Structures are given as C-alpha cells and as structure tokens.
mmCIF file of C-alpha atoms in Angstrom:
data_model
loop_
_atom_site.group_PDB
_atom_site.id
_atom_site.type_symbol
_atom_site.label_atom_id
_atom_site.label_comp_id
_atom_site.label_asym_id
_atom_site.label_seq_id
_atom_site.Cartn_x
_atom_site.Cartn_y
_atom_site.Cartn_z
ATOM 1 C CA UNK A 9 -8.231 1.607 -4.499
ATOM 2 C CA UNK A 10 -7.430 -2.020 -6.097
ATOM 3 C CA UNK A 11 -7.211 -0.127 -8.904
ATOM 4 C CA UNK A 12 -5.240 2.638 -7.818
ATOM 5 C CA UNK A 13 -2.625 0.187 -6.367
ATOM 6 C CA UNK A 14 -2.373 -1.672 -9.516
ATOM 7 C CA UNK A 15 -1.739 1.348 -11.600
ATOM 8 C CA UNK A 16 1.013 2.585 -9.395
ATOM 9 C CA UNK A 17 2.742 -0.902 -9.690
ATOM 10 C CA UNK A 18 2.393 -1.511 -13.182
ATOM 11 C CA UNK A 19 3.946 1.968 -14.184
ATOM 12 C CA UNK A 20 6.666 1.433 -11.310
ATOM 13 C CA UNK A 21 5.808 5.023 -9.806
ATOM 14 C CA UNK A 22 5.612 6.060 -6.360
ATOM 15 C CA UNK A 23 2.536 7.685 -5.480
ATOM 16 C CA UNK A 24 1.794 10.059 -1.865
ATOM 17 C CA UNK A 25 -1.772 10.009 -1.323
ATOM 18 C CA UNK A 26 -3.390 12.859 0.817
ATOM 19 C CA UNK A 27 -5.918 11.644 2.992
ATOM 20 C CA UNK A 28 -9.054 13.942 2.893
ATOM 21 C CA UNK A 29 -12.477 13.923 4.261
ATOM 22 C CA UNK A 30 -14.962 12.907 1.631
ATOM 23 C CA UNK A 31 -12.357 10.886 -0.785
ATOM 24 C CA UNK A 32 -11.803 7.457 -1.301
ATOM 25 C CA UNK A 33 -8.423 8.087 1.190
ATOM 26 C CA UNK A 34 -10.010 10.231 3.820
ATOM 27 C CA UNK A 35 -8.278 9.005 7.299
ATOM 28 C CA UNK A 36 -5.294 7.097 8.240
ATOM 29 C CA UNK A 37 -7.192 3.620 7.946
ATOM 30 C CA UNK A 38 -8.314 3.953 4.290
ATOM 31 C CA UNK A 39 -4.256 5.380 3.446
ATOM 32 C CA UNK A 40 -3.014 2.065 4.814
ATOM 33 C CA UNK A 41 -5.380 0.217 2.940
ATOM 34 C CA UNK A 42 -4.065 1.818 -0.085
ATOM 35 C CA UNK A 43 -0.463 1.417 1.033
ATOM 36 C CA UNK A 44 -1.213 -1.964 1.290
ATOM 37 C CA UNK A 45 -2.756 -2.829 -2.366
ATOM 38 C CA UNK A 46 0.340 -0.770 -3.723
ATOM 39 C CA UNK A 47 3.156 -2.554 -1.978
ATOM 40 C CA UNK A 48 5.927 -0.228 -1.457
ATOM 41 C CA UNK A 49 4.268 2.039 -4.307
ATOM 42 C CA UNK A 50 2.340 4.561 -2.531
ATOM 43 C CA UNK A 51 2.454 6.814 0.549
ATOM 44 C CA UNK A 52 1.056 9.390 2.671
ATOM 45 C CA UNK A 53 1.277 12.905 2.575
ATOM 46 C CA UNK A 54 0.100 13.883 5.799
ATOM 47 C CA UNK A 55 -1.594 17.171 6.259
ATOM 48 C CA UNK A 56 -2.961 17.574 9.739
ATOM 49 C CA UNK A 57 -5.175 21.020 8.754
ATOM 50 C CA UNK A 58 -7.766 18.562 7.061
ATOM 51 C CA UNK A 59 -7.993 16.707 10.469
ATOM 52 C CA UNK A 60 -8.502 19.688 12.878
ATOM 53 C CA UNK A 61 -11.370 20.906 11.295
ATOM 54 C CA UNK A 62 -13.121 17.519 11.497
ATOM 55 C CA UNK A 63 -12.550 16.922 15.139
ATOM 56 C CA UNK A 64 -9.487 14.459 14.611
ATOM 57 C CA UNK A 65 -6.239 14.376 16.687
ATOM 58 C CA UNK A 66 -3.486 14.693 14.095
ATOM 59 C CA UNK A 67 -0.900 12.455 16.559
ATOM 60 C CA UNK A 68 -3.280 9.451 17.125
ATOM 61 C CA UNK A 69 -3.847 9.522 12.942
ATOM 62 C CA UNK A 70 0.141 9.966 12.422
ATOM 63 C CA UNK A 71 1.587 7.279 14.441
ATOM 64 C CA UNK A 72 -0.306 4.488 12.391
ATOM 65 C CA UNK A 73 1.292 5.263 9.361
ATOM 66 C CA UNK A 74 4.533 4.892 10.795
ATOM 67 C CA UNK A 75 7.010 4.969 7.794
ATOM 68 C CA UNK A 76 4.401 5.284 4.868
ATOM 69 C CA UNK A 77 5.135 8.978 4.665
ATOM 70 C CA UNK A 78 6.673 10.189 1.531
ATOM 71 C CA UNK A 79 8.005 13.836 2.356
ATOM 72 C CA UNK A 80 9.927 16.107 -0.386
ATOM 73 C CA UNK A 81 11.246 19.178 0.790
ATOM 74 C CA UNK A 82 10.084 22.512 -0.560
ATOM 75 C CA UNK A 83 12.039 23.056 -3.879
ATOM 76 C CA UNK A 84 12.867 19.501 -4.448
#
C-alpha cells in the first residue's frame, strides 16, 4: 500500500480505488489506509454491490469514508 501511495504522489496523479473482497484494498478500513499513505492523491470508488454479497452493510461502510469519494459522472 505504501508503494501505491508513493507512486500516485510522485507522478502527480489522483487514483480512485474500488475496494473489492480479496484484494489489498478490500473494505472501508483498508481504503482509508491507502488514502492516508497517498495523501490527497487517492480516493475511493464506492461500489456497494461488492458489499451485499459478502454480508456487509453498505451504509456502515460508506460513512467512515467521509470525503474520500471520487465521483465521475457518466460520459465525463
């Protein structure tokens, strides 16, 4: 996670990571860790469909993410 954070900071890009079960960033907690190491260079693409099938409450998962969402409108 530290390498990902350093990469986005070093290259001046912003990355939106989608938490997915079984991946390094798999839930809200690990998404926040990545955001911390990347500073303002990383955010979260929140897809609640991944949470339903693993038995998690999407509302409980989205609240801790606060302002870390990176939203892009369709067609943008």
